[in-house]
Short mmCIF file of C-alpha atoms in Angstrom, two decimals:
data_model
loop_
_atom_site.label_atom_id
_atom_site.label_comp_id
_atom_site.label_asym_id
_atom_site.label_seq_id
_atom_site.Cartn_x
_atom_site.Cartn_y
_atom_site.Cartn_z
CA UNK C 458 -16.18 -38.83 -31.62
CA UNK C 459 -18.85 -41.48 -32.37
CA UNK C 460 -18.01 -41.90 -35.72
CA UNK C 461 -14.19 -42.75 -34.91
CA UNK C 462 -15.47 -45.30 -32.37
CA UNK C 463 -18.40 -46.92 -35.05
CA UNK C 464 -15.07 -47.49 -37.26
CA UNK C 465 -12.78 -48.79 -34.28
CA UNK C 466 -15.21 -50.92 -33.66
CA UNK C 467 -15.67 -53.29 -36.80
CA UNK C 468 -11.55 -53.69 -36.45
CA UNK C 469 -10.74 -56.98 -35.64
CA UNK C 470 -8.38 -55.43 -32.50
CA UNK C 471 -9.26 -52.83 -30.10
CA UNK C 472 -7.41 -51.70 -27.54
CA UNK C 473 -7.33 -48.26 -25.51
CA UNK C 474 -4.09 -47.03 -27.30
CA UNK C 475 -6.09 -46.93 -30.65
CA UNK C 476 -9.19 -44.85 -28.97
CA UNK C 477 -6.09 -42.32 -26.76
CA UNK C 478 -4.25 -42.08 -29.93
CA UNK C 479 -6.54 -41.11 -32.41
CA UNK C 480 -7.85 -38.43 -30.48
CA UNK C 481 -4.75 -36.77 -30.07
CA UNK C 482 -3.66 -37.90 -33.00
CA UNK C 483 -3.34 -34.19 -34.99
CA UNK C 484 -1.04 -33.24 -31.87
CA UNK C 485 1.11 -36.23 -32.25
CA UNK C 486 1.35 -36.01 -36.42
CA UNK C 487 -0.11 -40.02 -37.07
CA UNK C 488 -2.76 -40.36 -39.17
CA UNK C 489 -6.46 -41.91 -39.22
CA UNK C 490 -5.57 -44.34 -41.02
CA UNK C 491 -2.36 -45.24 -39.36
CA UNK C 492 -4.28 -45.81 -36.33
CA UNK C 493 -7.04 -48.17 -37.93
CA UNK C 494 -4.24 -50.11 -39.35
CA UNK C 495 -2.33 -50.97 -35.98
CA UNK C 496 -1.97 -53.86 -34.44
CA UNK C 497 -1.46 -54.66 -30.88
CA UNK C 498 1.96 -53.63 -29.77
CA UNK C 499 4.45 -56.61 -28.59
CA UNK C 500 4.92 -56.58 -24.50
CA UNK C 501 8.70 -55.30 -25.23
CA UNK C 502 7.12 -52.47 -26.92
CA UNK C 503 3.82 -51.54 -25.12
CA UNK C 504 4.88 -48.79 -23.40
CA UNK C 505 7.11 -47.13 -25.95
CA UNK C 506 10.60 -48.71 -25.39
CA UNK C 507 11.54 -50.30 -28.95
CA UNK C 508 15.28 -51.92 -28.65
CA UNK C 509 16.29 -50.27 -25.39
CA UNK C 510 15.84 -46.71 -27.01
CA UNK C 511 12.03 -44.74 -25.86
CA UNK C 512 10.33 -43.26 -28.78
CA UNK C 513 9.51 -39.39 -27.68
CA UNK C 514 8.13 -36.93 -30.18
CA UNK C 515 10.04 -33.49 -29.32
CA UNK C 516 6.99 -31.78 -31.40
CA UNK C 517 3.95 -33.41 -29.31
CA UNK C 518 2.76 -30.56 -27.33
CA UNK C 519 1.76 -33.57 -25.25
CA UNK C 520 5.06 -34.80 -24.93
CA UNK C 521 6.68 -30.94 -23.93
CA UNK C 522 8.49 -31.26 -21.17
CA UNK C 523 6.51 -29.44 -18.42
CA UNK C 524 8.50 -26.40 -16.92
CA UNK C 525 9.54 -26.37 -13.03
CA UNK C 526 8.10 -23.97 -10.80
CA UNK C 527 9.88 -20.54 -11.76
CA UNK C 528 11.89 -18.96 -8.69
CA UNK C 529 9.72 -16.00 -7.49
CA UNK C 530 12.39 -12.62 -8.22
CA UNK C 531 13.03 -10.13 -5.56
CA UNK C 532 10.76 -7.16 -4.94
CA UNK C 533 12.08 -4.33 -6.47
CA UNK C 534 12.98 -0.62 -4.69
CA UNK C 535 9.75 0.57 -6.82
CA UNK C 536 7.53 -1.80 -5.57
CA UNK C 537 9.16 -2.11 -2.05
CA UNK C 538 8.71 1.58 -2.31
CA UNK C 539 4.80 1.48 -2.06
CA UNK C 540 4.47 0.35 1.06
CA UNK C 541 4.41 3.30 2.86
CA UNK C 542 2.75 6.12 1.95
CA UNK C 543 2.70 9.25 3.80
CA UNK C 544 0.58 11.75 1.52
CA UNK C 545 -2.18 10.31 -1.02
CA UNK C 546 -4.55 12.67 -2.95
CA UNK C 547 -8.06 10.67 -3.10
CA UNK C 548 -11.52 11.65 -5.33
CA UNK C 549 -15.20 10.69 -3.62
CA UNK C 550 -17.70 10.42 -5.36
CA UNK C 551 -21.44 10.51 -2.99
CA UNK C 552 -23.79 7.62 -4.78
CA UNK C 553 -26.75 8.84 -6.71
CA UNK C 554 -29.96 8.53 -5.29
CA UNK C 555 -32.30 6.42 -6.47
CA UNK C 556 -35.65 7.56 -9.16
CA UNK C 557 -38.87 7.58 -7.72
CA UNK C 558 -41.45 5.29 -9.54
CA UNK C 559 -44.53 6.72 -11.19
CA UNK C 560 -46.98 3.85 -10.95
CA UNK C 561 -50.66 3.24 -10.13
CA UNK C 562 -52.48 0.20 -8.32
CA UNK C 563 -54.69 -2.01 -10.64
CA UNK C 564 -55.90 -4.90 -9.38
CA UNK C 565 -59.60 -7.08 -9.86
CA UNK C 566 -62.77 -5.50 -8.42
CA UNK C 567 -60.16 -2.47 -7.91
CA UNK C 568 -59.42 -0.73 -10.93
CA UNK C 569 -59.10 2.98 -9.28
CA UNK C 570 -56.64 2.19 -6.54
CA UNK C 571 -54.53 5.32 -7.06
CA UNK C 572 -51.03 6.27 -7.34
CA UNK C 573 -48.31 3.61 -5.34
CA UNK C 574 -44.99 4.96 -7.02
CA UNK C 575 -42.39 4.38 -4.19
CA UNK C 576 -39.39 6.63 -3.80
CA UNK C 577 -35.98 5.99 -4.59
CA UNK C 578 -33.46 4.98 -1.57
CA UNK C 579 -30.33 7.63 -0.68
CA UNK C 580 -26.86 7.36 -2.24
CA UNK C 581 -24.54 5.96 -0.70
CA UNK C 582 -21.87 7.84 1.35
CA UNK C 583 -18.21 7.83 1.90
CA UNK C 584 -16.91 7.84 5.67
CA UNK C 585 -13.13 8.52 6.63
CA UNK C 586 -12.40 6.22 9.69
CA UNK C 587 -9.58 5.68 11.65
CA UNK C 588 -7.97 2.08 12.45
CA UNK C 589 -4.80 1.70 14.23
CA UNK C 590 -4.33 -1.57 12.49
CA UNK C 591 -3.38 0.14 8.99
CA UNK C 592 0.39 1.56 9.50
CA UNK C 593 0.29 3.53 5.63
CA UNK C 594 -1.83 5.33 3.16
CA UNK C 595 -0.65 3.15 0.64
CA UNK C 596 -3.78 0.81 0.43
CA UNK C 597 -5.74 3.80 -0.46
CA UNK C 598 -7.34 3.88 -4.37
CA UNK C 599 -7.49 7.30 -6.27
CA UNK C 600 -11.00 7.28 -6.51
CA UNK C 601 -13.65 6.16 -4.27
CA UNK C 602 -17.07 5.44 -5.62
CA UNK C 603 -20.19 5.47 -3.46
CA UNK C 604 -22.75 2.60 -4.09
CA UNK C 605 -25.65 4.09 -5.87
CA UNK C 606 -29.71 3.75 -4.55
CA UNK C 607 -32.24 1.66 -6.18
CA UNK C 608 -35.27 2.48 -7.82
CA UNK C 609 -38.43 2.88 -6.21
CA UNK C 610 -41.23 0.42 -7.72
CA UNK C 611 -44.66 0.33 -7.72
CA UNK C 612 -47.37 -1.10 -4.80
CA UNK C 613 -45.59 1.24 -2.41
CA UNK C 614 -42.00 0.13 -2.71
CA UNK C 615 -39.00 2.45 -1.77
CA UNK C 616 -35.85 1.56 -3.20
CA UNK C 617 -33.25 0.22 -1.15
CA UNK C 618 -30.27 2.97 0.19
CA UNK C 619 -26.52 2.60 -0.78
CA UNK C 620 -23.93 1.01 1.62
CA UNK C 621 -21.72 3.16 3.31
CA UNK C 622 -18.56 3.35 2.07
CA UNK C 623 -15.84 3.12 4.42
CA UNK C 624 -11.80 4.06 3.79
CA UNK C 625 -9.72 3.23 6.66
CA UNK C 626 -6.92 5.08 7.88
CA UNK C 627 -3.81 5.30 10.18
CA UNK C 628 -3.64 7.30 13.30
CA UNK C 629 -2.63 10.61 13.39
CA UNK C 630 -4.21 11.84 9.70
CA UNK C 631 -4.58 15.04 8.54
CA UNK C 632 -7.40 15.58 5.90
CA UNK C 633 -7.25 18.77 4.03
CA UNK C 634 -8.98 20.45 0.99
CA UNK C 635 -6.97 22.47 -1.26
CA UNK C 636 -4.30 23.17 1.69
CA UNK C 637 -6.49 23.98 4.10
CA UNK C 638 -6.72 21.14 7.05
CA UNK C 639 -10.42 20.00 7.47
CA UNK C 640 -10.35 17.73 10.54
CA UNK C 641 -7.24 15.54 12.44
CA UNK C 642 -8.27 12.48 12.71
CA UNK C 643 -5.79 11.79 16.12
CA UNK C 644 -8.31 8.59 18.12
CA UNK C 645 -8.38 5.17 16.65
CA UNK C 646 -12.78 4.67 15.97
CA UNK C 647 -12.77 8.13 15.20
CA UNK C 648 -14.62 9.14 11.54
CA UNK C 649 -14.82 11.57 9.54
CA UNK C 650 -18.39 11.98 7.21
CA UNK C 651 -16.39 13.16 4.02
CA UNK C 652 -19.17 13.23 1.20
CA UNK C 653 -22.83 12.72 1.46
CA UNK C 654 -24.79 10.68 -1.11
CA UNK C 655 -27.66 11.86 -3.08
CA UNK C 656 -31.07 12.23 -2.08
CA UNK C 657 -33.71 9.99 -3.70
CA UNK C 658 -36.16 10.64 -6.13
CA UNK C 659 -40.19 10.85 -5.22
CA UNK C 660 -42.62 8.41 -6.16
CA UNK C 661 -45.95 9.53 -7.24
CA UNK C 662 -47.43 8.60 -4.60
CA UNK C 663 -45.55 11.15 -2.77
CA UNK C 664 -47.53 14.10 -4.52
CA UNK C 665 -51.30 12.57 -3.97
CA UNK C 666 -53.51 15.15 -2.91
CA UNK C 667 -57.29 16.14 -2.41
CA UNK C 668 -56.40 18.45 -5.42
CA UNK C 669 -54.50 15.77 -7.21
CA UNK C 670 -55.80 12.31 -7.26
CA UNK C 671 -54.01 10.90 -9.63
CA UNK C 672 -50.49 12.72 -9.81
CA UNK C 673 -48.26 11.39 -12.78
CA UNK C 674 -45.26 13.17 -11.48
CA UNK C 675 -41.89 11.29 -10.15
CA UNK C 676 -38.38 13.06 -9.46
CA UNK C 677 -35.36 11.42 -10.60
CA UNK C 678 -32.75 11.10 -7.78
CA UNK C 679 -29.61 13.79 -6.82
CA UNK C 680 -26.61 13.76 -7.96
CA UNK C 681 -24.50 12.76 -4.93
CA UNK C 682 -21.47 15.21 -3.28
CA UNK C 683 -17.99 15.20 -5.12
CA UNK C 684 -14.40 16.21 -3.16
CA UNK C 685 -10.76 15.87 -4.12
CA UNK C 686 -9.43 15.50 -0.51
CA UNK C 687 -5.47 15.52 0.39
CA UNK C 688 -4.36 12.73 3.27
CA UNK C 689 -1.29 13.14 5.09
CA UNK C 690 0.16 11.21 7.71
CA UNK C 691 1.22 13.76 10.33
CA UNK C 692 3.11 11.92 12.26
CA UNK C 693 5.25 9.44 9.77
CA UNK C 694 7.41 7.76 12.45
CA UNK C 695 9.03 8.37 15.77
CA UNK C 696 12.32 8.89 14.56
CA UNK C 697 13.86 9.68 11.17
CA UNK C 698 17.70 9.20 9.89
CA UNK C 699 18.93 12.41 8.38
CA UNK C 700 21.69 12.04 6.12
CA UNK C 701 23.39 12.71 3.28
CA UNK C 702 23.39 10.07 0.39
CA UNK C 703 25.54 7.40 0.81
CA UNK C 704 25.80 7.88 4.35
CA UNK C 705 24.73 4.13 5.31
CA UNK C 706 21.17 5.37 6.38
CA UNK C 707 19.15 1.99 4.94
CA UNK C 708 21.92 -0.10 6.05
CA UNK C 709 21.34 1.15 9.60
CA UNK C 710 18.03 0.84 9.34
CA UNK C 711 18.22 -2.53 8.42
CA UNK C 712 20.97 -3.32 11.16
CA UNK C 713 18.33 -2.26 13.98
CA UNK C 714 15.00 -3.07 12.81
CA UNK C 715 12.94 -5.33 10.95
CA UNK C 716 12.78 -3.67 7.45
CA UNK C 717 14.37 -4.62 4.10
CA UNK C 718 15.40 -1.31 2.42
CA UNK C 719 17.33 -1.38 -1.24
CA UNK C 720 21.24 -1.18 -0.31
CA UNK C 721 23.61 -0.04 -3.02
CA UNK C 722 27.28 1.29 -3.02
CA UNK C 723 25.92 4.59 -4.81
CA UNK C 724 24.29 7.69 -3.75
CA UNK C 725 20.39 7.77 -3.84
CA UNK C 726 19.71 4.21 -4.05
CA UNK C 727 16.45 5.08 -1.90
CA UNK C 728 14.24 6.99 -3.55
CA UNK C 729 10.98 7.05 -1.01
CA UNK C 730 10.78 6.61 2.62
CA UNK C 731 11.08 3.30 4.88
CA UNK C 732 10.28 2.28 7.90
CA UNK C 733 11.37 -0.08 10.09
CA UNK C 734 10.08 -1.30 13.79
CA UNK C 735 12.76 -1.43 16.59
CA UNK C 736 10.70 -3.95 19.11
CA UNK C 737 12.00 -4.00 22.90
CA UNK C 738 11.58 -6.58 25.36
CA UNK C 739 8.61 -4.79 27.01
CA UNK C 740 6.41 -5.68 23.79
CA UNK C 741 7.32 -1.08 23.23
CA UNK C 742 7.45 -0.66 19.32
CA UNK C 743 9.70 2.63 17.90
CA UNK C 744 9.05 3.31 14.41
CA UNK C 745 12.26 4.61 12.56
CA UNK C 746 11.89 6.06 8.65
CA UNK C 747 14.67 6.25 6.30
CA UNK C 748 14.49 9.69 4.51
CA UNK C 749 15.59 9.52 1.21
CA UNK C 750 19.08 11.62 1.51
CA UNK C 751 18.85 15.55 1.09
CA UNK C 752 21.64 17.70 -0.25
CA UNK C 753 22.77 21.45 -0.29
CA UNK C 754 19.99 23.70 -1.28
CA UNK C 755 17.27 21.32 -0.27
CA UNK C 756 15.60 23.98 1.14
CA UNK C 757 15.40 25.87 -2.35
CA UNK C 758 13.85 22.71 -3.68
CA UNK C 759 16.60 21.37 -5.49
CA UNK C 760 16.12 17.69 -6.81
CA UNK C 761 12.96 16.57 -3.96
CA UNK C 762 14.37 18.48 -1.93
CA UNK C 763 10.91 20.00 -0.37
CA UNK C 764 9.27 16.34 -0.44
CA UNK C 765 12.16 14.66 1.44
CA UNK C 766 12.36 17.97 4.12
CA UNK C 767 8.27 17.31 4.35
CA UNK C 768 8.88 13.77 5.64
CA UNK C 769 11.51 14.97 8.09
CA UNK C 770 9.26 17.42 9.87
CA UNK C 771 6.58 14.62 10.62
CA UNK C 772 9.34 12.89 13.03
CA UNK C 773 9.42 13.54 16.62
CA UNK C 774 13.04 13.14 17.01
CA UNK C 775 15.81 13.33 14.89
CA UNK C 776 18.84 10.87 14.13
CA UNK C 777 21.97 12.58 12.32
CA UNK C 778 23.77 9.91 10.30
CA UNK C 779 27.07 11.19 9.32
CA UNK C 780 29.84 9.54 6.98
CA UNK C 781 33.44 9.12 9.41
CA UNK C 782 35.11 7.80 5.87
CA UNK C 783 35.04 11.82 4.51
CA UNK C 784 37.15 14.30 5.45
CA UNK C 785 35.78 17.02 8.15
CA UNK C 786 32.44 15.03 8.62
CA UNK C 787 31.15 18.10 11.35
CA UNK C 788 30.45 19.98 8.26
CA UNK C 789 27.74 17.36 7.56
CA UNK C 790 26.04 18.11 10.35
CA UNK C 791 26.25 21.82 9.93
CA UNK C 792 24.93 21.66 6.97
CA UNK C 793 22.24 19.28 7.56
CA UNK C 794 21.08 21.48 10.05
CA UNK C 795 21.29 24.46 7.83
CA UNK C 796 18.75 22.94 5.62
CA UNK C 797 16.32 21.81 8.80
CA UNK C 798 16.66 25.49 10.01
CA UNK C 799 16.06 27.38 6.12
CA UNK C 800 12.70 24.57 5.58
CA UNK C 801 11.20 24.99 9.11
CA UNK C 802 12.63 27.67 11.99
CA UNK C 803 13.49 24.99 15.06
CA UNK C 804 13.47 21.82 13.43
CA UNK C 805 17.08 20.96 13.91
CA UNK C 806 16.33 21.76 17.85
CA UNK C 807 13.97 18.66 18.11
CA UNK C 808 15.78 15.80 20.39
CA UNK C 809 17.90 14.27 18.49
CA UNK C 810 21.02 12.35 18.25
CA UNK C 811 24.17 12.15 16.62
CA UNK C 812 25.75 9.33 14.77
CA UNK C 813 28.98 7.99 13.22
CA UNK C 814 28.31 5.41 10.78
CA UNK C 815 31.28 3.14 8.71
CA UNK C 816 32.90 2.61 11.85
CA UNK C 817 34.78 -0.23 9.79
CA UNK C 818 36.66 1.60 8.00
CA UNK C 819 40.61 2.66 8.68
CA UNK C 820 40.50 6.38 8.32
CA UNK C 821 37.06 6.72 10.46
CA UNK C 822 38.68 6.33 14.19
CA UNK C 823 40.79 9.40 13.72
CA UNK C 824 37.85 11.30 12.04
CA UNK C 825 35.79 10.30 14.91
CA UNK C 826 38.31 11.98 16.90
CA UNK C 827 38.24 15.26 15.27
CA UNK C 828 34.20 15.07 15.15
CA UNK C 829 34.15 15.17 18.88
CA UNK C 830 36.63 18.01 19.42
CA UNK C 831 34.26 20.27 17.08
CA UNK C 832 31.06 19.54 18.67
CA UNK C 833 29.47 18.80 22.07
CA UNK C 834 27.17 16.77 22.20
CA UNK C 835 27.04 13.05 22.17
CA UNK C 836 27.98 10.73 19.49
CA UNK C 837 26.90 7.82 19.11
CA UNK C 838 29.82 5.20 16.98
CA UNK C 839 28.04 2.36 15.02
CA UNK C 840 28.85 0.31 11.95
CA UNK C 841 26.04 -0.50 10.17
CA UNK C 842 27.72 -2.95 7.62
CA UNK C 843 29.19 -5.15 10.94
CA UNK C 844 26.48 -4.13 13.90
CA UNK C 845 29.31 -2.75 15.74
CA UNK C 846 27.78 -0.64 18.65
CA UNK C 847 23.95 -0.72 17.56
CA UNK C 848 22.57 -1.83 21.20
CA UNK C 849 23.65 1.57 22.36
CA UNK C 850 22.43 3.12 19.51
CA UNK C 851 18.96 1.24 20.22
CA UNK C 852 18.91 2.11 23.81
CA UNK C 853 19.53 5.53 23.48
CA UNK C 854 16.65 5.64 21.13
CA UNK C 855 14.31 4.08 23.93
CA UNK C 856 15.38 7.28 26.02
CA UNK C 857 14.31 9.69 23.22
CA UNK C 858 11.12 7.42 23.24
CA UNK C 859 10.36 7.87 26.82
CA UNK C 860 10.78 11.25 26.55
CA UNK C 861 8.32 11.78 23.68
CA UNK C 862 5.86 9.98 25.79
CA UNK C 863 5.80 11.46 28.87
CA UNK C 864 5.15 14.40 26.83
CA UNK C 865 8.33 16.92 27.25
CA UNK C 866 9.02 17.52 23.87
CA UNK C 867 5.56 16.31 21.82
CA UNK C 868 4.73 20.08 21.49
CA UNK C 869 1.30 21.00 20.43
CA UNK C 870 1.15 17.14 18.92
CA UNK C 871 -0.82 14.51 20.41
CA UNK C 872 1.16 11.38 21.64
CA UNK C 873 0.76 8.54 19.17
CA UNK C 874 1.75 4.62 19.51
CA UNK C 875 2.74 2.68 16.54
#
């Protein structure tokens, strides 16, 4: 850089455009020499513009036209997928205590002061803790790793402990170890210790004695507790829509609450549950999940079957979605039951309610017709595609809400608020 400026300098013109353009001269393709040899540009043509036409190098990586800002793309159903969780499997790992220092005290006019080896501070632990805040286990990491202890050091200094490591959870999680349940973690506050951390280490000075003055021993720290823990959410949602695919479940779900699933005119466009939030007026907040659709056989575990049936049985109450475009649609819901009753003995008799979706459609007045001739209890017409009928839909599931909380059909589960 100096040297290009000593030679600018004993030119007879110097202007800024010489000093600019010679050092970016490689990326614009002129020369040294070129540039010593210029001569002040006329006014027409200081800034480029030669005979009406701009000069602009297409090869100047200077002169690249800079790109706009790129239109952020929709989340996908895999990523929209992750964010709710119901079941996680996690690792702990307990930090490792800190070594104990083996050290003695010198100082002037004190050359005997005896053994000052500090210990080493505890491992860290890992602490399960409930927080009504977090709604999903999807946050969680596979592997949690306690902060280790320090070293202990000489003149009497113990190492400093690990941090506790905390992993927060929603209400109403089950913790279990190889399929056994450990604790329920129902209360929001409420923890859980799940590993402990090492021990740490002795000093020297630990192991002073009348018979041993001068002790040279020190104990490295422990190795701190490892677990493979399962988490499951045991209550997923309030209410769950049971269907089979292509019934217009995530276009329901979208038509009453707040959540985006992926809708497609093919069968098993969701592959993991959703849920949405129905708010009401009173500030009361009804979670609703959209089970991935089950088929015939679900039970035997055909396809997912046994992972979508699991998500079912965490709902309090139940929401039939049934197709009024097919013919005989009652032998939906005969079926669907079927599969409740073969996975878990009196989960099709949890409240529930029954409803006709596609309500747009030509053939699905007479079907709904027919439906109500075969069975007896309520049904429930909506449209999910037009929002035909979904304020009686939503009110009805405020009754099956009230009921849940005043406790008449919770069972042996504690009442939880979303």
């Amino acid at each position: 850089m100096l040297t290009i400026l000593s030679r600018i300098k004993n030119q007879r013109f110097f202007f800024k455009e010489v000093v600019v353009g010679r050092i970016y001269g490689q990326a614009c393709g002129e020369t040294e020499s070129s540039l010593l040899n210029r001569t002040a540009p006329p006014a027409s043509t200081a800034r480029g513009v030669s005979d009406g036409v701009r000069r602009v190098s297409t090869t100047c990586a200077l002169c690249v036209k800079s790109r706009g800002i790129q239109k952020k793309r929709d989340i996908s159903e895999k990523k929209m997928t992750r964010y709710f969780v119901d079941c996680r499997n996690v690792k702990l790992l307990a930090g490792l205590g800190g070594n104990g220092a083996s050290t003695f005290h010198s100082e002037p006019r004190k050359e005997w002061g005896g053994p000052d080896g500090g210990n080493g501070g505890d491992g860290g632990s890992i602490t399960i803790k409930v927080d009504r805040v977090v709604k999903s286990l999807a946050q969680l990491a596979p592997v949690y790793k306690g902060e280790d202890g320090h070293s202990g050091s000489n003149k009497n200094c113990y190492g400093r402990n690990g941090r506790a490591t905390y992993i927060f959870v929603p209400v109403g999680t089950v913790v279990k170890e190889q399929g056994k349940t450990i604790v329920d973690l129902s209360e929001h506050g409420q923890e859980y210790l799940a590993v402990f951390g090492g021990a740490g280490g002795k000093g020297n000075r630990f192991f002073l004695s009348n018979e041993n003055r001068a002790p040279m021993t020190a104990t490295p720290g422990v190795k701190g507790q490892e677990r493979v823990l399962q988490l499951e959410l045991r209550t997923m949602a309030h209410a769950g829509l049971v269907g089979f695919p292509n019934a217009g479940k995530s276009s329901l779900l979208r038509a009453i609450s707040n959540a985006k699933p992926a809708v497609a005119a093919y069968p098993f466009t969701t592959l993991n549950p959703h849920v949405g939030i129905v708010n009401y007026r009173d500030h009361e907040q009804v979670a609703v999940a959209d089970i991935p659709g089950i088929i015939r056989g679900a039970h035997l575990n055909r396809g997912l079957g046994i992972s979508f049936l699991r998500h079912i049985e965490r709902c309090r109450f139940l929401l039939f979605v049934l197709d009024l475009s097919v013919q005989e649609p009652w032998t939906q819901l005969e079926d669907l039951r079927y599969e409740l009753e073969q996975y878990e003995s009196g989960l099709s008799k949890r409240p529930h309610a029954i409803i006709a979706n596609k309500m747009d459609l030509p053939e699905a007045q007479e079907n709904l017709k027919t439906l109500k001739s075969h069975i007896t209890q309520k049904v429930i017409p909506v449209s999910a595609l037009t929002g035909q009928n979904t304020e009686e839909l939503i009110l009805y599931l405020r009754e099956l809400y009230d009921g849940y909380l005043q406790g008449e059909d919770c069972g042996t589960y504690p009442i939880i608020k979303w």
